[in-house]
């Protein structure tokens, strides 16, 4: 994934400084353009559930982008990840830690946008 993303960034931004480290390439793209990335990972947990043999490598990929790298906030304006598994510990560390996790069960300030509101449930029951 690192190689493919790096190739796509190099094609999109000809003046991009290349590196073996994806976060370095992404930070350079931010410097070059003045724009941070918005990353969307639909079903983030599918590789873990469906291809357990790549679990370790996949979690390491996520860690390089989202785990206390010091670069996460410099690279990303937002990250939206969907999935059915919570972001859990892998060994003694959490898989990723550089952002706040919201879920359908604990949606926080996004409650009005996730699931059904009490008002919607009442209205549905009355109908």
GROMACS .gro file of N, CA and C in nm:
model
  381
    1UNK      N    1   0.083  -0.119   0.000
    1UNK     CA    2   0.000   0.000   0.000
    1UNK      C    3   0.087   0.125   0.000
    2UNK      N    4   0.195   0.122   0.079
    2UNK     CA    5   0.285   0.237   0.083
    2UNK      C    6   0.337   0.270  -0.057
    3UNK      N    7   0.380   0.166  -0.129
    3UNK     CA    8   0.436   0.186  -0.262
    3UNK      C    9   0.331   0.242  -0.359
    4UNK      N   10   0.213   0.188  -0.356
    4UNK     CA   11   0.106   0.231  -0.448
    4UNK      C   12   0.067   0.377  -0.419
    5UNK      N   13   0.051   0.411  -0.293
    5UNK     CA   14   0.015   0.548  -0.256
    5UNK      C   15   0.126   0.645  -0.298
    6UNK      N   16   0.250   0.606  -0.275
    6UNK     CA   17   0.364   0.690  -0.314
    6UNK      C   18   0.367   0.711  -0.465
    7UNK      N   19   0.342   0.605  -0.541
    7UNK     CA   20   0.338   0.617  -0.688
    7UNK      C   21   0.228   0.713  -0.733
    8UNK      N   22   0.111   0.701  -0.672
    8UNK     CA   23   0.000   0.789  -0.709
    8UNK      C   24   0.030   0.935  -0.674
    9UNK      N   25   0.092   0.958  -0.559
    9UNK     CA   26   0.128   1.095  -0.522
    9UNK      C   27   0.234   1.151  -0.616
   10UNK      N   28   0.331   1.070  -0.655
   10UNK     CA   29   0.436   1.115  -0.747
   10UNK      C   30   0.377   1.153  -0.882
   11UNK      N   31   0.277   1.076  -0.928
   11UNK     CA   32   0.213   1.107  -1.055
   11UNK      C   33   0.130   1.235  -1.046
   12UNK      N   34   0.067   1.258  -0.933
   12UNK     CA   35  -0.019   1.375  -0.915
   12UNK      C   36   0.061   1.503  -0.891
   13UNK      N   37   0.178   1.489  -0.827
   13UNK     CA   38   0.258   1.606  -0.790
   13UNK      C   39   0.402   1.588  -0.840
   14UNK      N   40   0.430   1.632  -0.963
   14UNK     CA   41   0.562   1.610  -1.024
   14UNK      C   42   0.680   1.664  -0.942
   15UNK      N   43   0.663   1.769  -0.867
   15UNK     CA   44   0.774   1.826  -0.790
   15UNK      C   45   0.794   1.763  -0.654
   16UNK      N   46   0.727   1.655  -0.627
   16UNK     CA   47   0.730   1.590  -0.496
   16UNK      C   48   0.864   1.525  -0.467
   17UNK      N   49   0.917   1.550  -0.346
   17UNK     CA   50   1.039   1.482  -0.301
   17UNK      C   51   1.001   1.341  -0.257
   18UNK      N   52   1.069   1.242  -0.308
   18UNK     CA   53   1.037   1.103  -0.277
   18UNK      C   54   1.116   1.055  -0.155
   19UNK      N   55   1.061   0.953  -0.091
   19UNK     CA   56   1.122   0.891   0.026
   19UNK      C   57   1.070   0.749   0.037
   20UNK      N   58   1.140   0.667   0.112
   20UNK     CA   59   1.093   0.530   0.139
   20UNK      C   60   0.984   0.530   0.245
   21UNK      N   61   0.968   0.641   0.315
   21UNK     CA   62   0.870   0.652   0.422
   21UNK      C   63   0.747   0.728   0.373
   22UNK      N   64   0.631   0.662   0.372
   22UNK     CA   65   0.508   0.723   0.324
   22UNK      C   66   0.474   0.853   0.398
   23UNK      N   67   0.484   0.859   0.531
   23UNK     CA   68   0.452   0.986   0.598
   23UNK      C   69   0.539   1.103   0.549
   24UNK      N   70   0.665   1.077   0.518
   24UNK     CA   71   0.753   1.183   0.468
   24UNK      C   72   0.705   1.233   0.332
   25UNK      N   73   0.664   1.141   0.246
   25UNK     CA   74   0.613   1.178   0.113
   25UNK      C   75   0.484   1.258   0.127
   26UNK      N   76   0.396   1.213   0.216
   26UNK     CA   77   0.269   1.283   0.235
   26UNK      C   78   0.290   1.422   0.294
   27UNK      N   79   0.381   1.434   0.389
   27UNK     CA   80   0.411   1.565   0.446
   27UNK      C   81   0.468   1.659   0.341
   28UNK      N   82   0.551   1.605   0.252
   28UNK     CA   83   0.605   1.686   0.144
   28UNK      C   84   0.495   1.733   0.051
   29UNK      N   85   0.397   1.645   0.023
   29UNK     CA   86   0.284   1.683  -0.062
   29UNK      C   87   0.203   1.795   0.003
   30UNK      N   88   0.188   1.790   0.134
   30UNK     CA   89   0.117   1.896   0.206
   30UNK      C   90   0.194   2.028   0.194
   31UNK      N   91   0.325   2.022   0.212
   31UNK     CA   92   0.409   2.142   0.197
   31UNK      C   93   0.400   2.198   0.056
   32UNK      N   94   0.402   2.110  -0.043
   32UNK     CA   95   0.400   2.149  -0.183
   32UNK      C   96   0.267   2.214  -0.222
   33UNK      N   97   0.157   2.160  -0.172
   33UNK     CA   98   0.024   2.207  -0.212
   33UNK      C   99  -0.042   2.303  -0.114
   34UNK      N  100  -0.001   2.295   0.013
   34UNK     CA  101  -0.068   2.374   0.115
   34UNK      C  102  -0.199   2.312   0.161
   35UNK      N  103  -0.228   2.191   0.116
   35UNK     CA  104  -0.353   2.122   0.151
   35UNK      C  105  -0.323   1.991   0.223
   36UNK      N  106  -0.397   1.967   0.331
   36UNK     CA  107  -0.386   1.840   0.402
   36UNK      C  108  -0.478   1.737   0.335
   37UNK      N  109  -0.455   1.612   0.367
   37UNK     CA  110  -0.532   1.502   0.311
   37UNK      C  111  -0.657   1.475   0.394
   38UNK      N  112  -0.759   1.425   0.327
   38UNK     CA  113  -0.875   1.366   0.393
   38UNK      C  114  -0.871   1.220   0.351
   39UNK      N  115  -0.854   1.131   0.448
   39UNK     CA  116  -0.845   0.989   0.416
   39UNK      C  117  -0.975   0.920   0.454
   40UNK      N  118  -1.024   0.838   0.365
   40UNK     CA  119  -1.144   0.759   0.390
   40UNK      C  120  -1.104   0.612   0.375
   41UNK      N  121  -1.126   0.535   0.481
   41UNK     CA  122  -1.100   0.392   0.478
   41UNK      C  123  -1.231   0.323   0.513
   42UNK      N  124  -1.299   0.274   0.410
   42UNK     CA  125  -1.424   0.204   0.431
   42UNK      C  126  -1.393   0.061   0.474
   43UNK      N  127  -1.459   0.016   0.579
   43UNK     CA  128  -1.437  -0.119   0.632
   43UNK      C  129  -1.290  -0.139   0.668
   44UNK      N  130  -1.238  -0.051   0.753
   44UNK     CA  131  -1.096  -0.056   0.791
   44UNK      C  132  -1.055  -0.193   0.842
   45UNK      N  133  -1.148  -0.264   0.900
   45UNK     CA  134  -1.116  -0.391   0.965
   45UNK      C  135  -1.132  -0.512   0.872
   46UNK      N  136  -1.177  -0.493   0.750
   46UNK     CA  137  -1.197  -0.606   0.658
   46UNK      C  138  -1.069  -0.687   0.635
   47UNK      N  139  -0.954  -0.624   0.613
   47UNK     CA  140  -0.833  -0.705   0.595
   47UNK      C  141  -0.801  -0.792   0.717
   48UNK      N  142  -0.832  -0.744   0.835
   48UNK     CA  143  -0.806  -0.821   0.957
   48UNK      C  144  -0.902  -0.939   0.965
   49UNK      N  145  -1.028  -0.916   0.932
   49UNK     CA  146  -1.130  -1.021   0.940
   49UNK      C  147  -1.119  -1.121   0.826
   50UNK      N  148  -1.090  -1.073   0.706
   50UNK     CA  149  -1.096  -1.158   0.587
   50UNK      C  150  -0.961  -1.216   0.545
   51UNK      N  151  -0.852  -1.152   0.583
   51UNK     CA  152  -0.719  -1.201   0.546
   51UNK      C  153  -0.627  -1.192   0.668
   52UNK      N  154  -0.648  -1.277   0.767
   52UNK     CA  155  -0.571  -1.269   0.890
   52UNK      C  156  -0.420  -1.280   0.871
   53UNK      N  157  -0.375  -1.336   0.760
   53UNK     CA  158  -0.231  -1.350   0.738
   53UNK      C  159  -0.161  -1.216   0.717
   54UNK      N  160  -0.237  -1.112   0.678
   54UNK     CA  161  -0.174  -0.981   0.657
   54UNK      C  162  -0.200  -0.885   0.775
   55UNK      N  163  -0.261  -0.936   0.881
   55UNK     CA  164  -0.300  -0.853   0.995
   55UNK      C  165  -0.186  -0.767   1.049
   56UNK      N  166  -0.073  -0.829   1.077
   56UNK     CA  167   0.040  -0.758   1.136
   56UNK      C  168   0.091  -0.647   1.042
   57UNK      N  169   0.106  -0.681   0.915
   57UNK     CA  170   0.155  -0.584   0.817
   57UNK      C  171   0.056  -0.467   0.800
   58UNK      N  172  -0.072  -0.500   0.797
   58UNK     CA  173  -0.176  -0.397   0.782
   58UNK      C  174  -0.180  -0.304   0.903
   59UNK      N  175  -0.174  -0.361   1.024
   59UNK     CA  176  -0.174  -0.277   1.144
   59UNK      C  177  -0.050  -0.189   1.150
   60UNK      N  178   0.061  -0.241   1.102
   60UNK     CA  179   0.183  -0.159   1.098
   60UNK      C  180   0.167  -0.041   1.000
   61UNK      N  181   0.101  -0.066   0.888
   61UNK     CA  182   0.070   0.042   0.793
   61UNK      C  183  -0.012   0.151   0.862
   62UNK      N  184  -0.117   0.111   0.933
   62UNK     CA  185  -0.201   0.209   1.004
   62UNK      C  186  -0.121   0.283   1.110
   63UNK      N  187  -0.035   0.211   1.181
   63UNK     CA  188   0.047   0.275   1.285
   63UNK      C  189   0.138   0.383   1.226
   64UNK      N  190   0.195   0.357   1.107
   64UNK     CA  191   0.286   0.456   1.049
   64UNK      C  192   0.214   0.587   1.019
   65UNK      N  193   0.084   0.578   0.995
   65UNK     CA  194   0.008   0.699   0.964
   65UNK      C  195  -0.060   0.762   1.085
   66UNK      N  196  -0.104   0.680   1.180
   66UNK     CA  197  -0.191   0.731   1.286
   66UNK      C  198  -0.145   0.706   1.429
   67UNK      N  199  -0.026   0.659   1.452
   67UNK     CA  200   0.015   0.626   1.588
   67UNK      C  201   0.131   0.713   1.634
   68UNK      N  202   0.100   0.817   1.704
   68UNK     CA  203   0.202   0.898   1.771
   68UNK      C  204   0.323   0.929   1.684
   69UNK      N  205   0.299   0.945   1.556
   69UNK     CA  206   0.410   0.973   1.465
   69UNK      C  207   0.451   1.120   1.472
   70UNK      N  208   0.365   1.202   1.529
   70UNK     CA  209   0.392   1.344   1.532
   70UNK      C  210   0.357   1.410   1.400
   71UNK      N  211   0.330   1.328   1.301
   71UNK     CA  212   0.302   1.380   1.168
   71UNK      C  213   0.154   1.373   1.133
   72UNK      N  214   0.076   1.297   1.208
   72UNK     CA  215  -0.064   1.276   1.173
   72UNK      C  216  -0.139   1.407   1.153
   73UNK      N  217  -0.129   1.498   1.250
   73UNK     CA  218  -0.203   1.624   1.238
   73UNK      C  219  -0.147   1.712   1.128
   74UNK      N  220  -0.022   1.693   1.091
   74UNK     CA  221   0.036   1.769   0.982
   74UNK      C  222  -0.005   1.718   0.845
   75UNK      N  223  -0.045   1.592   0.838
   75UNK     CA  224  -0.083   1.530   0.710
   75UNK      C  225  -0.232   1.532   0.683
   76UNK      N  226  -0.311   1.515   0.788
   76UNK     CA  227  -0.454   1.492   0.768
   76UNK      C  228  -0.541   1.603   0.824
   77UNK      N  229  -0.635   1.647   0.740
   77UNK     CA  230  -0.739   1.739   0.787
   77UNK      C  231  -0.847   1.657   0.857
   78UNK      N  232  -0.871   1.534   0.807
   78UNK     CA  233  -0.969   1.444   0.866
   78UNK      C  234  -0.943   1.302   0.818
   79UNK      N  235  -0.985   1.208   0.900
   79UNK     CA  236  -0.979   1.067   0.863
   79UNK      C  237  -1.113   1.007   0.901
   80UNK      N  238  -1.176   0.940   0.806
   80UNK     CA  239  -1.306   0.877   0.828
   80UNK      C  240  -1.290   0.729   0.801
   81UNK      N  241  -1.306   0.649   0.907
   81UNK     CA  242  -1.290   0.505   0.894
   81UNK      C  243  -1.418   0.436   0.940
   82UNK      N  244  -1.468   0.345   0.857
   82UNK     CA  245  -1.585   0.266   0.896
   82UNK      C  246  -1.540   0.123   0.922
   83UNK      N  247  -1.617   0.052   0.997
   83UNK     CA  248  -1.588  -0.088   1.025
   83UNK      C  249  -1.672  -0.137   1.141
   84UNK      N  250  -1.672  -0.268   1.161
   84UNK     CA  251  -1.750  -0.323   1.270
   84UNK      C  252  -1.666  -0.352   1.393
   85UNK      N  253  -1.536  -0.365   1.377
   85UNK     CA  254  -1.449  -0.389   1.492
   85UNK      C  255  -1.402  -0.257   1.551
   86UNK      N  256  -1.397  -0.248   1.684
   86UNK     CA  257  -1.338  -0.128   1.743
   86UNK      C  258  -1.188  -0.128   1.718
   87UNK      N  259  -1.127  -0.013   1.725
   87UNK     CA  260  -0.982  -0.006   1.712
   87UNK      C  261  -0.928  -0.060   1.843
   88UNK      N  262  -0.866  -0.176   1.836
   88UNK     CA  263  -0.830  -0.247   1.957
   88UNK      C  264  -0.680  -0.259   1.973
   89UNK      N  265  -0.643  -0.314   2.086
   89UNK     CA  266  -0.502  -0.334   2.113
   89UNK      C  267  -0.450  -0.452   2.033
   90UNK      N  268  -0.328  -0.438   1.989
   90UNK     CA  269  -0.257  -0.545   1.921
   90UNK      C  270  -0.133  -0.569   2.006
   91UNK      N  271  -0.134  -0.672   2.086
   91UNK     CA  272  -0.025  -0.690   2.182
   91UNK      C  273  -0.045  -0.590   2.295
   92UNK      N  274   0.056  -0.511   2.323
   92UNK     CA  275   0.047  -0.416   2.434
   92UNK      C  276   0.011  -0.275   2.387
   93UNK      N  277   0.000  -0.254   2.257
   93UNK     CA  278  -0.027  -0.121   2.204
   93UNK      C  279  -0.160  -0.118   2.131
   94UNK      N  280  -0.221   0.001   2.128
   94UNK     CA  281  -0.338   0.015   2.043
   94UNK      C  282  -0.289   0.027   1.900
   95UNK      N  283  -0.375  -0.013   1.808
   95UNK     CA  284  -0.334  -0.010   1.667
   95UNK      C  285  -0.304   0.131   1.621
   96UNK      N  286  -0.388   0.226   1.659
   96UNK     CA  287  -0.368   0.365   1.622
   96UNK      C  288  -0.416   0.453   1.737
   97UNK      N  289  -0.355   0.570   1.752
   97UNK     CA  290  -0.390   0.649   1.869
   97UNK      C  291  -0.397   0.800   1.845
   98UNK      N  292  -0.373   0.846   1.726
   98UNK     CA  293  -0.363   0.989   1.703
   98UNK      C  294  -0.495   1.060   1.675
   99UNK      N  295  -0.608   0.994   1.697
   99UNK     CA  296  -0.733   1.063   1.677
   99UNK      C  297  -0.839   1.008   1.770
  100UNK      N  298  -0.948   1.081   1.780
  100UNK     CA  299  -1.061   1.043   1.865
  100UNK      C  300  -1.150   0.945   1.792
  101UNK      N  301  -1.186   0.837   1.858
  101UNK     CA  302  -1.274   0.738   1.797
  101UNK      C  303  -1.418   0.762   1.841
  102UNK      N  304  -1.508   0.764   1.745
  102UNK     CA  305  -1.651   0.773   1.771
  102UNK      C  306  -1.715   0.648   1.715
  103UNK      N  307  -1.817   0.598   1.781
  103UNK     CA  308  -1.884   0.478   1.733
  103UNK      C  309  -2.034   0.498   1.739
  104UNK      N  310  -2.106   0.402   1.684
  104UNK     CA  311  -2.252   0.409   1.691
  104UNK      C  312  -2.298   0.400   1.836
  105UNK      N  313  -2.224   0.328   1.918
  105UNK     CA  314  -2.261   0.312   2.059
  105UNK      C  315  -2.224   0.437   2.139
  106UNK      N  316  -2.109   0.497   2.109
  106UNK     CA  317  -2.063   0.618   2.178
  106UNK      C  318  -2.030   0.727   2.075
  107UNK      N  319  -2.132   0.788   2.015
  107UNK     CA  320  -2.109   0.882   1.906
  107UNK      C  321  -2.063   1.021   1.950
  108UNK      N  322  -2.065   1.050   2.079
  108UNK     CA  323  -2.021   1.181   2.126
  108UNK      C  324  -2.099   1.293   2.059
  109UNK      N  325  -2.028   1.396   2.017
  109UNK     CA  326  -2.095   1.514   1.959
  109UNK      C  327  -2.158   1.486   1.822
  110UNK      N  328  -2.134   1.367   1.767
  110UNK     CA  329  -2.191   1.331   1.638
  110UNK      C  330  -2.318   1.248   1.652
  111UNK      N  331  -2.374   1.244   1.770
  111UNK     CA  332  -2.491   1.161   1.798
  111UNK      C  333  -2.607   1.189   1.702
  112UNK      N  334  -2.630   1.315   1.671
  112UNK     CA  335  -2.744   1.347   1.584
  112UNK      C  336  -2.725   1.295   1.441
  113UNK      N  337  -2.601   1.258   1.406
  113UNK     CA  338  -2.573   1.209   1.271
  113UNK      C  339  -2.557   1.057   1.265
  114UNK      N  340  -2.555   0.991   1.379
  114UNK     CA  341  -2.532   0.847   1.383
  114UNK      C  342  -2.653   0.776   1.442
  115UNK      N  343  -2.700   0.674   1.375
  115UNK     CA  344  -2.811   0.596   1.428
  115UNK      C  345  -2.941   0.674   1.424
  116UNK      N  346  -3.027   0.647   1.521
  116UNK     CA  347  -3.158   0.711   1.528
  116UNK      C  348  -3.168   0.793   1.655
  117UNK      N  349  -3.232   0.909   1.646
  117UNK     CA  350  -3.255   0.990   1.764
  117UNK      C  351  -3.377   0.937   1.838
  118UNK      N  352  -3.389   0.972   1.963
  118UNK     CA  353  -3.505   0.932   2.042
  118UNK      C  354  -3.633   0.979   1.975
  119UNK      N  355  -3.632   1.100   1.924
  119UNK     CA  356  -3.747   1.157   1.855
  119UNK      C  357  -3.786   1.074   1.732
  120UNK      N  358  -3.688   1.031   1.655
  120UNK     CA  359  -3.714   0.949   1.537
  120UNK      C  360  -3.773   0.813   1.575
  121UNK      N  361  -3.726   0.755   1.683
  121UNK     CA  362  -3.777   0.626   1.728
  121UNK      C  363  -3.922   0.642   1.773
  122UNK      N  364  -3.951   0.748   1.850
  122UNK     CA  365  -4.087   0.771   1.898
  122UNK      C  366  -4.183   0.790   1.779
  123UNK      N  367  -4.139   0.871   1.684
  123UNK     CA  368  -4.223   0.898   1.565
  123UNK      C  369  -4.252   0.769   1.489
  124UNK      N  370  -4.149   0.685   1.474
  124UNK     CA  371  -4.163   0.558   1.405
  124UNK      C  372  -4.260   0.466   1.479
  125UNK      N  373  -4.252   0.464   1.612
  125UNK     CA  374  -4.341   0.379   1.692
  125UNK      C  375  -4.487   0.426   1.680
  126UNK      N  376  -4.507   0.556   1.676
  126UNK     CA  377  -4.642   0.611   1.666
  126UNK      C  378  -4.706   0.579   1.532
  127UNK      N  379  -4.622   0.575   1.429
  127UNK     CA  380  -4.674   0.549   1.293
  127UNK      C  381  -4.705   0.403   1.278
   0.00000   0.00000   0.00000
